[in-house]
Amino acid sequence: MHELALAESIAQAVRRTMEELPGRTPVQVRLRLGVLAAVDLAALQFGFAVAARESGWDGLVLEAVCVPAELLCVECGARTETRVAHGDCPVCGSSRTMLHGSDELEMESLEVVDGNTEHASRNDGDSPEATGAA
Amino acid sequence: MPQGTTEIPLKQQVLHENQRIAERLRNRYRDANLLCVNMISAPGSGKTSLLEKTLEILGDEASPLRVAVLTGDVQTDNDARRLARYGYPVKQITTGGCCHLDGSMIERHLADWDLSILDILFIENVGNLVCPASYDLGEHDKIVLLSVTEGEDKPLKYPSIFHKASLFLMTKVDLLGLVPFDALVAEQNAARIHDGIEVIRCSAVSYHGMEDWIRWLKKRLHAVRANNCRETVTH
Ligand SMILES: Nc1nc2c(ncn2[C@@H]2O[C@H](COP(=O)(O)OP(=O)(O)OP(=O)(O)O)[C@@H](O)[C@H]2O)c(=O)[nH]1
Ligand SMILES: [Mg+2]
Ligand SMILES: [Zn+2]
């Protein structure tokens, strides 16, 4: 279960970034996740929610974009995209396939909103800070 | 995007801190001109047993290689005590619950070691087929061990480590025939994830394949040193 350690690294990066952004609240971290990253996304999101809450960011969520891998069929030569690390060829059904994919685990971006309240993400516009600036 | 919302690019590896330490370790291994291998498997696949036999064989050679072992465990120092009997430097890394070794643990435990007197540094990772795959320890090779009692489908269930490993050691092959395990299917499954992965079938009980394993290590050591040498010339 190294997902908890990964979640903490992500939370740390968010904290560092937010130090430079007074008056803003983070609402979403976007992650790029390779098929071979060996990460359980649900466990990572759970761990991250805990870390985010501890930092006072109740509405901060973690989203992941799955980077697909290529499945090459040895039997029929078809090249297809896959989001799981193993599987049979969707064209001919053969199990003689080879996988070309990445193990990337990258924080792509952080979405922040104006305002310091923890409700800023959910009640956009309700709080005076969120409607006022920018 | 709603008003007042900004998207800030981060473009940063989640494990960038570990990556930085791994880079430092890689430099140390290169300066010491040694080969470092990171041995990864599920609990009980035979990492320590294989290392015991490896140390025994290396120690009996006419001009023995100088090797050392760092061995990771969640709780005990049993493995280090088993390995220390062969007279080589061995250090236990007790992770206290952590399911993998990371770069900082390796760095801490190597702090007072003179690596320049070594030819090969073995790292026995914590028994776990998932998490250790994510952590670069600066090693030259990840080696995955899978024993014949674990099922042929494991390369497909744990693709990340089979993808990253340069060698697949199929362990406990003395038990082939006693357990329904199709070695060929296991090798084919590994090849589906990692085309061209090297495989050695071995046993710490019958010594089957041990010669191939030792030969593989020496081949890698030579390749790493030849590469270090080339880099020194071109720089
Ligand atoms: N039959 C057979 N048994 C083996 C072989 N290698 C190891 N074993 C047995 O498998 C069990 C586990 O071996 P270890 O070497 O402790 O495995 P390990 O991977 O180091 O285990 P952890 O460090 O706890 O993850 C022991 O009971 C060994 O005697 C082998 O080649 N053949
Ligand atoms: Mg062991
Ligand atoms: Zn096909």
mmCIF file of C-alpha atoms and ligand atoms in Angstrom:
data_model
loop_
_atom_site.group_PDB
_atom_site.id
_atom_site.type_symbol
_atom_site.label_atom_id
_atom_site.label_comp_id
_atom_site.label_asym_id
_atom_site.label_seq_id
_atom_site.Cartn_x
_atom_site.Cartn_y
_atom_site.Cartn_z
ATOM 1 C CA MET A 1 0.000 0.000 0.000
ATOM 2 C CA HIS A 2 2.432 2.670 -1.103
ATOM 3 C CA GLU A 3 -0.572 4.735 -2.227
ATOM 4 C CA LEU A 4 -0.570 6.517 1.146
ATOM 5 C CA ALA A 5 3.043 7.586 0.641
ATOM 6 C CA LEU A 6 2.225 8.729 -2.902
ATOM 7 C CA ALA A 7 -0.804 10.658 -1.645
ATOM 8 C CA GLU A 8 1.379 12.451 0.881
ATOM 9 C CA SER A 9 3.903 13.407 -1.840
ATOM 10 C CA ILE A 10 1.107 14.897 -3.898
ATOM 11 C CA ALA A 11 -0.282 16.780 -0.893
ATOM 12 C CA GLN A 12 3.206 18.133 -0.227
ATOM 13 C CA ALA A 13 3.510 19.431 -3.777
ATOM 14 C CA VAL A 14 0.111 21.108 -3.419
ATOM 15 C CA ARG A 15 1.149 22.723 -0.123
ATOM 16 C CA ARG A 16 4.344 24.042 -1.689
ATOM 17 C CA THR A 17 2.487 25.434 -4.678
ATOM 18 C CA MET A 18 -0.186 27.045 -2.499
ATOM 19 C CA GLU A 19 2.429 28.872 -0.422
ATOM 20 C CA GLU A 20 2.986 31.046 -3.481
ATOM 21 C CA LEU A 21 -0.740 31.622 -3.943
ATOM 22 C CA PRO A 22 -2.172 33.408 -0.920
ATOM 23 C CA GLY A 23 -5.910 33.968 -1.094
ATOM 24 C CA ARG A 24 -6.570 30.956 -3.295
ATOM 25 C CA THR A 25 -7.971 27.514 -2.602
ATOM 26 C CA PRO A 26 -6.975 24.331 -4.470
ATOM 27 C CA VAL A 27 -9.926 22.359 -5.791
ATOM 28 C CA GLN A 28 -8.486 19.735 -8.097
ATOM 29 C CA VAL A 29 -5.190 17.978 -8.793
ATOM 30 C CA ARG A 30 -4.901 16.331 -12.175
ATOM 31 C CA LEU A 31 -2.673 13.300 -12.494
ATOM 32 C CA ARG A 32 -1.363 11.396 -15.510
ATOM 33 C CA LEU A 33 -1.330 7.702 -14.808
ATOM 34 C CA GLY A 34 0.347 5.171 -17.088
ATOM 35 C CA VAL A 35 -1.124 1.702 -17.454
ATOM 36 C CA LEU A 36 2.039 0.283 -15.873
ATOM 37 C CA ALA A 37 2.220 2.702 -12.951
ATOM 38 C CA ALA A 38 1.154 -0.002 -10.483
ATOM 39 C CA VAL A 39 -1.101 2.366 -8.610
ATOM 40 C CA ASP A 40 -4.549 1.663 -7.220
ATOM 41 C CA LEU A 41 -6.356 4.896 -8.042
ATOM 42 C CA ALA A 42 -9.163 4.393 -5.507
ATOM 43 C CA ALA A 43 -6.648 3.871 -2.698
ATOM 44 C CA LEU A 44 -4.654 6.879 -3.862
ATOM 45 C CA GLN A 45 -7.776 9.064 -3.918
ATOM 46 C CA PHE A 46 -8.759 7.878 -0.468
ATOM 47 C CA GLY A 47 -5.307 8.654 0.958
ATOM 48 C CA PHE A 48 -5.263 12.003 -0.778
ATOM 49 C CA ALA A 49 -8.680 12.994 0.582
ATOM 50 C CA VAL A 50 -7.360 12.392 4.091
ATOM 51 C CA ALA A 51 -4.205 14.429 3.468
ATOM 52 C CA ALA A 52 -6.214 17.230 1.849
ATOM 53 C CA ARG A 53 -8.634 17.397 4.768
ATOM 54 C CA GLU A 54 -5.717 17.582 7.193
ATOM 55 C CA SER A 55 -4.484 20.608 5.270
ATOM 56 C CA GLY A 56 -7.918 22.210 5.536
ATOM 57 C CA TRP A 57 -8.891 21.676 1.891
ATOM 58 C CA ASP A 58 -12.101 19.710 2.193
ATOM 59 C CA GLY A 59 -13.164 20.208 -1.386
ATOM 60 C CA LEU A 60 -9.850 19.233 -2.985
ATOM 61 C CA VAL A 61 -10.151 16.221 -5.255
ATOM 62 C CA LEU A 62 -7.707 14.105 -7.199
ATOM 63 C CA GLU A 63 -8.507 13.253 -10.810
ATOM 64 C CA ALA A 64 -6.472 10.959 -13.013
ATOM 65 C CA VAL A 65 -6.126 10.813 -16.755
ATOM 66 C CA CYS A 66 -5.220 7.284 -17.727
ATOM 67 C CA VAL A 67 -2.490 7.186 -20.372
ATOM 68 C CA PRO A 68 -3.405 4.220 -22.556
ATOM 69 C CA ALA A 69 -0.943 1.598 -23.686
ATOM 70 C CA GLU A 70 -0.635 -0.079 -27.054
ATOM 71 C CA LEU A 71 -1.465 -3.739 -27.428
ATOM 72 C CA LEU A 72 0.252 -5.356 -30.381
ATOM 73 C CA CYS A 73 -1.205 -8.634 -31.615
ATOM 74 C CA VAL A 74 1.415 -11.140 -32.709
ATOM 75 C CA GLU A 75 -1.222 -13.207 -34.523
ATOM 76 C CA CYS A 76 -2.995 -10.623 -36.713
ATOM 77 C CA GLY A 77 -0.750 -7.588 -36.347
ATOM 78 C CA ALA A 78 -3.499 -5.318 -35.011
ATOM 79 C CA ARG A 79 -2.391 -2.397 -32.869
ATOM 80 C CA THR A 80 -5.073 -1.376 -30.409
ATOM 81 C CA GLU A 81 -5.275 0.916 -27.424
ATOM 82 C CA THR A 82 -5.769 -0.543 -23.983
ATOM 83 C CA ARG A 83 -6.291 0.798 -20.494
ATOM 84 C CA VAL A 84 -5.455 -2.442 -18.750
ATOM 85 C CA ALA A 85 -2.057 -4.080 -18.712
ATOM 86 C CA HIS A 86 -3.162 -7.406 -20.113
ATOM 87 C CA GLY A 87 -5.876 -8.663 -22.380
ATOM 88 C CA ASP A 88 -6.522 -10.522 -25.592
ATOM 89 C CA CYS A 89 -6.505 -8.938 -29.026
ATOM 90 C CA PRO A 90 -9.899 -7.237 -29.531
ATOM 91 C CA VAL A 91 -9.645 -7.866 -33.294
ATOM 92 C CA CYS A 92 -8.953 -11.602 -33.488
ATOM 93 C CA GLY A 93 -9.196 -12.715 -29.870
ATOM 94 C CA SER A 94 -5.647 -14.050 -29.733
ATOM 95 C CA SER A 95 -3.847 -14.091 -26.402
ATOM 96 C CA ARG A 96 -0.495 -13.727 -28.163
ATOM 97 C CA THR A 97 -0.157 -10.030 -27.554
ATOM 98 C CA MET A 98 2.590 -7.646 -26.488
ATOM 99 C CA LEU A 99 2.166 -4.514 -24.437
ATOM 100 C CA HIS A 100 3.866 -1.181 -24.981
ATOM 101 C CA GLY A 101 2.939 1.233 -22.267
ATOM 102 C CA SER A 102 4.319 3.685 -19.770
ATOM 103 C CA ASP A 103 4.634 3.721 -16.006
ATOM 104 C CA GLU A 104 4.309 7.475 -15.694
ATOM 105 C CA LEU A 105 2.883 8.957 -12.532
ATOM 106 C CA GLU A 106 2.913 12.679 -13.053
ATOM 107 C CA MET A 107 1.141 15.605 -11.440
ATOM 108 C CA GLU A 108 -0.045 17.508 -14.472
ATOM 109 C CA SER A 109 -1.850 20.497 -13.027
ATOM 110 C CA LEU A 110 -3.550 22.074 -10.078
ATOM 111 C CA GLU A 111 -6.836 23.914 -10.316
ATOM 112 C CA VAL A 112 -7.290 26.743 -7.829
ATOM 113 C CA VAL A 113 -10.132 29.158 -7.178
ATOM 114 C CA ASP A 114 -10.114 32.618 -5.690
ATOM 115 C CA GLY A 115 -10.989 32.762 -2.023
ATOM 116 C CA ASN A 116 -9.823 31.222 1.162
ATOM 117 C CA THR A 117 -12.928 29.505 2.411
ATOM 118 C CA GLU A 118 -13.045 25.773 2.372
ATOM 119 C CA HIS A 119 -16.450 25.986 0.665
ATOM 120 C CA ALA A 120 -15.105 27.923 -2.270
ATOM 121 C CA SER A 121 -15.101 24.886 -4.531
ATOM 122 C CA ARG A 122 -18.620 23.761 -3.796
ATOM 123 C CA ASN A 123 -20.556 27.002 -3.441
ATOM 124 C CA ASP A 124 -18.790 28.954 -6.127
ATOM 125 C CA GLY A 125 -20.268 32.441 -6.004
ATOM 126 C CA ASP A 126 -21.833 32.202 -2.576
ATOM 127 C CA SER A 127 -18.839 33.544 -0.751
ATOM 128 C CA PRO A 128 -17.991 37.196 -1.293
ATOM 129 C CA GLU A 129 -14.322 36.441 -1.968
ATOM 130 C CA ALA A 130 -15.123 33.971 -4.716
ATOM 131 C CA THR A 131 -17.302 36.362 -6.735
ATOM 132 C CA GLY A 132 -15.337 39.511 -6.100
ATOM 133 C CA ALA A 133 -11.838 39.179 -7.470
ATOM 134 C CA ALA A 134 -10.306 38.316 -10.866
ATOM 135 C CA MET B 1 -13.980 27.133 -16.476
ATOM 136 C CA PRO B 2 -15.902 29.136 -13.835
ATOM 137 C CA GLN B 3 -14.830 32.670 -13.061
ATOM 138 C CA GLY B 4 -11.908 32.962 -10.668
ATOM 139 C CA THR B 5 -10.586 29.516 -11.519
ATOM 140 C CA THR B 6 -6.994 29.064 -12.595
ATOM 141 C CA GLU B 7 -5.238 25.977 -13.893
ATOM 142 C CA ILE B 8 -1.623 25.861 -12.717
ATOM 143 C CA PRO B 9 0.682 23.474 -14.566
ATOM 144 C CA LEU B 10 2.721 21.302 -12.195
ATOM 145 C CA LYS B 11 4.457 18.906 -14.630
ATOM 146 C CA GLN B 12 6.180 17.085 -11.836
ATOM 147 C CA GLN B 13 6.708 13.423 -11.113
ATOM 148 C CA VAL B 14 4.906 12.339 -7.969
ATOM 149 C CA LEU B 15 8.074 10.543 -6.953
ATOM 150 C CA HIS B 16 10.447 13.346 -7.939
ATOM 151 C CA GLU B 17 12.044 13.431 -4.483
ATOM 152 C CA ASN B 18 12.843 9.713 -4.653
ATOM 153 C CA GLN B 19 14.034 10.238 -8.221
ATOM 154 C CA ARG B 20 16.526 12.841 -7.054
ATOM 155 C CA ILE B 21 17.948 10.526 -4.408
ATOM 156 C CA ALA B 22 18.100 7.660 -6.922
ATOM 157 C CA GLU B 23 20.185 9.890 -9.188
ATOM 158 C CA ARG B 24 22.657 10.480 -6.347
ATOM 159 C CA LEU B 25 22.811 6.740 -5.658
ATOM 160 C CA ARG B 26 23.384 6.029 -9.355
ATOM 161 C CA ASN B 27 26.344 8.408 -9.271
ATOM 162 C CA ARG B 28 27.767 6.653 -6.228
ATOM 163 C CA TYR B 29 27.460 3.257 -7.910
ATOM 164 C CA ARG B 30 29.144 4.631 -11.005
ATOM 165 C CA ASP B 31 31.995 6.200 -9.051
ATOM 166 C CA ALA B 32 32.472 2.896 -7.222
ATOM 167 C CA ASN B 33 32.303 1.036 -10.550
ATOM 168 C CA LEU B 34 29.988 -1.577 -9.090
ATOM 169 C CA LEU B 35 26.871 -3.405 -10.272
ATOM 170 C CA CYS B 36 23.727 -2.883 -8.182
ATOM 171 C CA VAL B 37 20.754 -5.229 -8.538
ATOM 172 C CA ASN B 38 17.367 -4.795 -6.874
ATOM 173 C CA MET B 39 15.678 -8.155 -6.217
ATOM 174 C CA ILE B 40 11.898 -8.023 -6.025
ATOM 175 C CA SER B 41 9.299 -10.720 -5.372
ATOM 176 C CA ALA B 42 6.252 -11.615 -3.324
ATOM 177 C CA PRO B 43 6.923 -12.711 0.259
ATOM 178 C CA GLY B 44 8.607 -16.097 0.348
ATOM 179 C CA SER B 45 9.484 -16.537 -3.333
ATOM 180 C CA GLY B 46 13.060 -17.320 -2.353
ATOM 181 C CA LYS B 47 15.065 -14.082 -2.458
ATOM 182 C CA THR B 48 17.102 -14.776 0.662
ATOM 183 C CA SER B 49 17.592 -18.457 -0.203
ATOM 184 C CA LEU B 50 18.874 -17.561 -3.659
ATOM 185 C CA LEU B 51 21.203 -14.939 -2.201
ATOM 186 C CA GLU B 52 22.512 -17.430 0.372
ATOM 187 C CA LYS B 53 23.438 -19.873 -2.383
ATOM 188 C CA THR B 54 24.866 -17.045 -4.473
ATOM 189 C CA LEU B 55 27.167 -15.926 -1.653
ATOM 190 C CA GLU B 56 28.167 -19.524 -1.015
ATOM 191 C CA ILE B 57 29.103 -20.099 -4.664
ATOM 192 C CA LEU B 58 30.881 -16.774 -5.077
ATOM 193 C CA GLY B 59 32.878 -17.390 -1.898
ATOM 194 C CA ASP B 60 34.161 -20.703 -3.252
ATOM 195 C CA GLU B 61 35.513 -19.209 -6.472
ATOM 196 C CA ALA B 62 39.241 -18.911 -7.086
ATOM 197 C CA SER B 63 39.162 -15.125 -7.174
ATOM 198 C CA PRO B 64 35.935 -14.260 -5.375
ATOM 199 C CA LEU B 65 33.973 -11.195 -6.340
ATOM 200 C CA ARG B 66 33.557 -8.646 -3.594
ATOM 201 C CA VAL B 67 29.855 -8.356 -2.857
ATOM 202 C CA ALA B 68 27.551 -6.961 -0.194
ATOM 203 C CA VAL B 69 23.847 -7.194 0.594
ATOM 204 C CA LEU B 70 21.250 -4.742 1.845
ATOM 205 C CA THR B 71 18.149 -6.640 2.825
ATOM 206 C CA GLY B 72 14.773 -5.069 3.510
ATOM 207 C CA ASP B 73 12.132 -6.416 5.823
ATOM 208 C CA VAL B 74 9.040 -4.976 7.433
ATOM 209 C CA GLN B 75 9.867 -6.202 10.926
ATOM 210 C CA THR B 76 12.719 -8.647 11.515
ATOM 211 C CA ASP B 77 16.424 -8.954 10.859
ATOM 212 C CA ASN B 78 16.187 -12.713 10.148
ATOM 213 C CA ASP B 79 17.324 -12.372 6.547
ATOM 214 C CA ALA B 80 20.426 -10.370 7.450
ATOM 215 C CA ARG B 81 21.388 -12.968 10.035
ATOM 216 C CA ARG B 82 20.953 -15.763 7.474
ATOM 217 C CA LEU B 83 23.104 -13.907 4.961
ATOM 218 C CA ALA B 84 25.806 -12.707 7.359
ATOM 219 C CA ARG B 85 27.056 -16.283 7.795
ATOM 220 C CA TYR B 86 28.884 -16.110 4.469
ATOM 221 C CA GLY B 87 31.354 -13.482 5.620
ATOM 222 C CA TYR B 88 30.293 -10.666 3.305
ATOM 223 C CA PRO B 89 29.040 -7.273 4.520
ATOM 224 C CA VAL B 90 25.287 -7.461 5.108
ATOM 225 C CA LYS B 91 22.978 -4.819 6.480
ATOM 226 C CA GLN B 92 19.316 -5.132 7.406
ATOM 227 C CA ILE B 93 16.912 -2.332 6.568
ATOM 228 C CA THR B 94 13.869 -2.663 8.810
ATOM 229 C CA THR B 95 11.149 -0.524 7.301
ATOM 230 C CA GLY B 96 8.812 -0.586 10.303
ATOM 231 C CA GLY B 97 5.651 -1.286 8.332
ATOM 232 C CA CYS B 98 6.609 0.233 5.007
ATOM 233 C CA CYS B 99 5.940 -2.168 2.124
ATOM 234 C CA HIS B 100 8.902 -1.183 -0.065
ATOM 235 C CA LEU B 101 12.415 0.241 0.091
ATOM 236 C CA ASP B 102 12.888 3.793 -1.105
ATOM 237 C CA GLY B 103 15.946 5.768 -2.077
ATOM 238 C CA SER B 104 16.358 7.518 1.258
ATOM 239 C CA MET B 105 16.475 4.206 3.144
ATOM 240 C CA ILE B 106 19.230 2.958 0.848
ATOM 241 C CA GLU B 107 21.146 6.211 1.149
ATOM 242 C CA ARG B 108 20.964 6.137 4.953
ATOM 243 C CA HIS B 109 22.198 2.566 5.165
ATOM 244 C CA LEU B 110 25.014 3.096 2.676
ATOM 245 C CA ALA B 111 26.219 6.272 4.364
ATOM 246 C CA ASP B 112 29.145 4.630 6.154
ATOM 247 C CA TRP B 113 30.011 2.043 3.500
ATOM 248 C CA ASP B 114 33.020 2.335 1.242
ATOM 249 C CA LEU B 115 31.465 1.196 -2.036
ATOM 250 C CA SER B 116 34.722 1.379 -3.953
ATOM 251 C CA ILE B 117 35.801 -1.997 -2.562
ATOM 252 C CA LEU B 118 32.714 -3.728 -3.990
ATOM 253 C CA ASP B 119 31.959 -5.447 -7.278
ATOM 254 C CA ILE B 120 28.276 -6.175 -6.725
ATOM 255 C CA LEU B 121 25.716 -4.690 -4.354
ATOM 256 C CA PHE B 122 22.615 -6.851 -3.913
ATOM 257 C CA ILE B 123 19.460 -5.240 -2.592
ATOM 258 C CA GLU B 124 16.787 -7.645 -1.357
ATOM 259 C CA ASN B 125 13.578 -5.639 -1.399
ATOM 260 C CA VAL B 126 10.664 -6.112 0.984
ATOM 261 C CA GLY B 127 8.527 -9.097 -0.039
ATOM 262 C CA ASN B 128 5.903 -7.410 -2.239
ATOM 263 C CA LEU B 129 5.272 -7.671 -5.962
ATOM 264 C CA VAL B 130 3.599 -4.278 -6.395
ATOM 265 C CA CYS B 131 4.978 -1.320 -4.456
ATOM 266 C CA PRO B 132 8.764 -1.832 -4.850
ATOM 267 C CA ALA B 133 8.318 -1.547 -8.634
ATOM 268 C CA SER B 134 7.610 2.185 -8.300
ATOM 269 C CA TYR B 135 10.745 3.126 -6.373
ATOM 270 C CA ASP B 136 13.980 3.680 -8.228
ATOM 271 C CA LEU B 137 16.910 2.791 -5.960
ATOM 272 C CA GLY B 138 19.496 3.837 -8.521
ATOM 273 C CA GLU B 139 20.039 0.176 -9.395
ATOM 274 C CA HIS B 140 21.301 -1.053 -12.751
ATOM 275 C CA ASP B 141 18.779 -3.869 -12.891
ATOM 276 C CA LYS B 142 15.543 -4.807 -11.256
ATOM 277 C CA ILE B 143 15.251 -8.573 -11.005
ATOM 278 C CA VAL B 144 11.862 -10.174 -10.455
ATOM 279 C CA LEU B 145 11.584 -13.573 -8.794
ATOM 280 C CA LEU B 146 8.500 -15.738 -9.192
ATOM 281 C CA SER B 147 8.379 -19.228 -7.704
ATOM 282 C CA VAL B 148 6.623 -22.119 -9.376
ATOM 283 C CA THR B 149 4.094 -22.344 -6.532
ATOM 284 C CA GLU B 150 2.649 -18.932 -7.306
ATOM 285 C CA GLY B 151 0.856 -19.548 -10.600
ATOM 286 C CA GLU B 152 1.700 -18.818 -14.256
ATOM 287 C CA ASP B 153 -0.652 -15.841 -14.425
ATOM 288 C CA LYS B 154 1.327 -13.609 -12.062
ATOM 289 C CA PRO B 155 3.201 -11.673 -14.776
ATOM 290 C CA LEU B 156 -0.208 -10.555 -16.070
ATOM 291 C CA LYS B 157 -1.494 -9.687 -12.612
ATOM 292 C CA TYR B 158 1.647 -7.749 -11.643
ATOM 293 C CA PRO B 159 2.662 -6.261 -14.993
ATOM 294 C CA SER B 160 4.573 -3.275 -13.686
ATOM 295 C CA ILE B 161 7.438 -5.203 -12.137
ATOM 296 C CA PHE B 162 7.689 -7.614 -15.086
ATOM 297 C CA HIS B 163 7.789 -4.623 -17.396
ATOM 298 C CA LYS B 164 10.647 -2.995 -15.484
ATOM 299 C CA ALA B 165 12.704 -6.056 -14.613
ATOM 300 C CA SER B 166 15.518 -7.008 -16.948
ATOM 301 C CA LEU B 167 15.648 -10.552 -15.598
ATOM 302 C CA PHE B 168 12.925 -12.960 -14.518
ATOM 303 C CA LEU B 169 14.241 -15.607 -12.127
ATOM 304 C CA MET B 170 11.808 -18.497 -11.989
ATOM 305 C CA THR B 171 12.592 -19.932 -8.553
ATOM 306 C CA LYS B 172 11.995 -23.291 -6.836
ATOM 307 C CA VAL B 173 12.048 -25.190 -10.142
ATOM 308 C CA ASP B 174 12.955 -28.309 -8.133
ATOM 309 C CA LEU B 175 9.213 -28.361 -7.392
ATOM 310 C CA LEU B 176 8.177 -28.469 -11.077
ATOM 311 C CA GLY B 177 6.278 -31.710 -11.535
ATOM 312 C CA LEU B 178 5.051 -31.591 -7.941
ATOM 313 C CA VAL B 179 2.886 -28.540 -8.527
ATOM 314 C CA PRO B 180 0.687 -27.886 -11.559
ATOM 315 C CA PHE B 181 2.701 -25.001 -12.995
ATOM 316 C CA ASP B 182 3.396 -24.594 -16.694
ATOM 317 C CA ALA B 183 6.803 -22.906 -16.845
ATOM 318 C CA LEU B 184 6.440 -22.164 -20.546
ATOM 319 C CA VAL B 185 3.124 -20.376 -20.053
ATOM 320 C CA ALA B 186 4.646 -18.302 -17.244
ATOM 321 C CA GLU B 187 7.491 -17.291 -19.569
ATOM 322 C CA GLN B 188 5.056 -16.465 -22.367
ATOM 323 C CA ASN B 189 2.991 -14.328 -20.004
ATOM 324 C CA ALA B 190 6.114 -12.452 -18.927
ATOM 325 C CA ALA B 191 7.001 -11.894 -22.589
ATOM 326 C CA ARG B 192 3.532 -10.432 -23.257
ATOM 327 C CA ILE B 193 4.294 -7.706 -20.742
ATOM 328 C CA HIS B 194 7.987 -7.362 -21.528
ATOM 329 C CA ASP B 195 9.060 -8.537 -24.939
ATOM 330 C CA GLY B 196 12.511 -10.101 -24.726
ATOM 331 C CA ILE B 197 12.783 -10.287 -20.927
ATOM 332 C CA GLU B 198 15.564 -12.677 -19.946
ATOM 333 C CA VAL B 199 14.534 -15.746 -17.968
ATOM 334 C CA ILE B 200 16.557 -18.109 -15.798
ATOM 335 C CA ARG B 201 14.924 -21.127 -14.185
ATOM 336 C CA CYS B 202 16.667 -21.836 -10.915
ATOM 337 C CA SER B 203 16.520 -23.573 -7.588
ATOM 338 C CA ALA B 204 18.237 -22.866 -4.305
ATOM 339 C CA VAL B 205 17.662 -26.503 -3.343
ATOM 340 C CA SER B 206 18.917 -28.419 -6.383
ATOM 341 C CA TYR B 207 21.254 -25.606 -7.575
ATOM 342 C CA HIS B 208 19.649 -25.919 -11.003
ATOM 343 C CA GLY B 209 20.334 -22.729 -12.993
ATOM 344 C CA MET B 210 22.737 -21.293 -10.439
ATOM 345 C CA GLU B 211 25.592 -21.317 -12.940
ATOM 346 C CA ASP B 212 23.486 -19.358 -15.433
ATOM 347 C CA TRP B 213 22.560 -16.860 -12.744
ATOM 348 C CA ILE B 214 26.187 -16.306 -11.709
ATOM 349 C CA ARG B 215 27.136 -15.974 -15.382
ATOM 350 C CA TRP B 216 24.380 -13.413 -15.881
ATOM 351 C CA LEU B 217 25.704 -11.354 -12.959
ATOM 352 C CA LYS B 218 29.245 -11.368 -14.303
ATOM 353 C CA LYS B 219 28.052 -10.441 -17.782
ATOM 354 C CA ARG B 220 26.126 -7.486 -16.360
ATOM 355 C CA LEU B 221 29.106 -6.423 -14.218
ATOM 356 C CA HIS B 222 31.328 -6.391 -17.303
ATOM 357 C CA ALA B 223 28.763 -4.487 -19.328
ATOM 358 C CA VAL B 224 28.319 -1.857 -16.610
ATOM 359 C CA ARG B 225 32.079 -1.403 -16.251
ATOM 360 C CA ALA B 226 32.631 -1.186 -19.992
ATOM 361 C CA ASN B 227 29.945 1.477 -20.093
ATOM 362 C CA ASN B 228 31.475 3.433 -17.175
ATOM 363 C CA CYS B 229 34.805 3.268 -18.949
ATOM 364 C CA ARG B 230 33.360 4.611 -22.218
ATOM 365 C CA GLU B 231 31.671 7.453 -20.364
ATOM 366 C CA THR B 232 34.917 8.411 -18.657
ATOM 367 C CA VAL B 233 36.707 8.534 -22.010
ATOM 368 C CA THR B 234 34.091 10.687 -23.709
ATOM 369 C CA HIS B 235 33.720 13.155 -20.824
HETATM 370 N N1 LIG C 1 11.698 -26.215 -2.758
HETATM 371 C C1 LIG C 1 12.300 -25.039 -2.678
HETATM 372 N N2 LIG C 1 12.051 -24.226 -1.628
HETATM 373 C C2 LIG C 1 12.687 -23.040 -1.579
HETATM 374 C C3 LIG C 1 13.598 -22.616 -2.583
HETATM 375 N N3 LIG C 1 14.041 -21.384 -2.262
HETATM 376 C C4 LIG C 1 13.451 -21.043 -1.116
HETATM 377 N N4 LIG C 1 12.635 -22.036 -0.691
HETATM 378 C C5 LIG C 1 11.803 -22.030 0.535
HETATM 379 O O1 LIG C 1 10.860 -20.980 0.463
HETATM 380 C C6 LIG C 1 10.679 -20.344 1.715
HETATM 381 C C7 LIG C 1 10.918 -18.851 1.617
HETATM 382 O O2 LIG C 1 12.246 -18.616 1.211
HETATM 383 P P1 LIG C 1 13.006 -17.230 1.472
HETATM 384 O O3 LIG C 1 14.335 -17.345 0.817
HETATM 385 O O4 LIG C 1 12.966 -16.876 2.907
HETATM 386 O O5 LIG C 1 12.071 -16.235 0.656
HETATM 387 P P2 LIG C 1 12.160 -14.631 0.597
HETATM 388 O O6 LIG C 1 11.713 -14.230 -0.767
HETATM 389 O O7 LIG C 1 13.497 -14.167 1.023
HETATM 390 O O8 LIG C 1 11.064 -14.211 1.680
HETATM 391 P P3 LIG C 1 10.797 -12.729 2.296
HETATM 392 O O9 LIG C 1 12.126 -12.066 2.464
HETATM 393 O O10 LIG C 1 10.118 -12.989 3.576
HETATM 394 O O11 LIG C 1 9.922 -12.035 1.298
HETATM 395 C C8 LIG C 1 11.645 -21.060 2.672
HETATM 396 O O12 LIG C 1 10.919 -22.016 3.396
HETATM 397 C C9 LIG C 1 12.649 -21.693 1.745
HETATM 398 O O13 LIG C 1 13.212 -22.857 2.288
HETATM 399 C C10 LIG C 1 13.845 -23.507 -3.685
HETATM 400 O O14 LIG C 1 14.621 -23.232 -4.612
HETATM 401 N N5 LIG C 1 13.167 -24.691 -3.677
HETATM 402 MG MG MG C 2 13.994 -12.716 2.467
HETATM 403 ZN ZN ZN C 3 -5.211 -10.103 -33.278
#
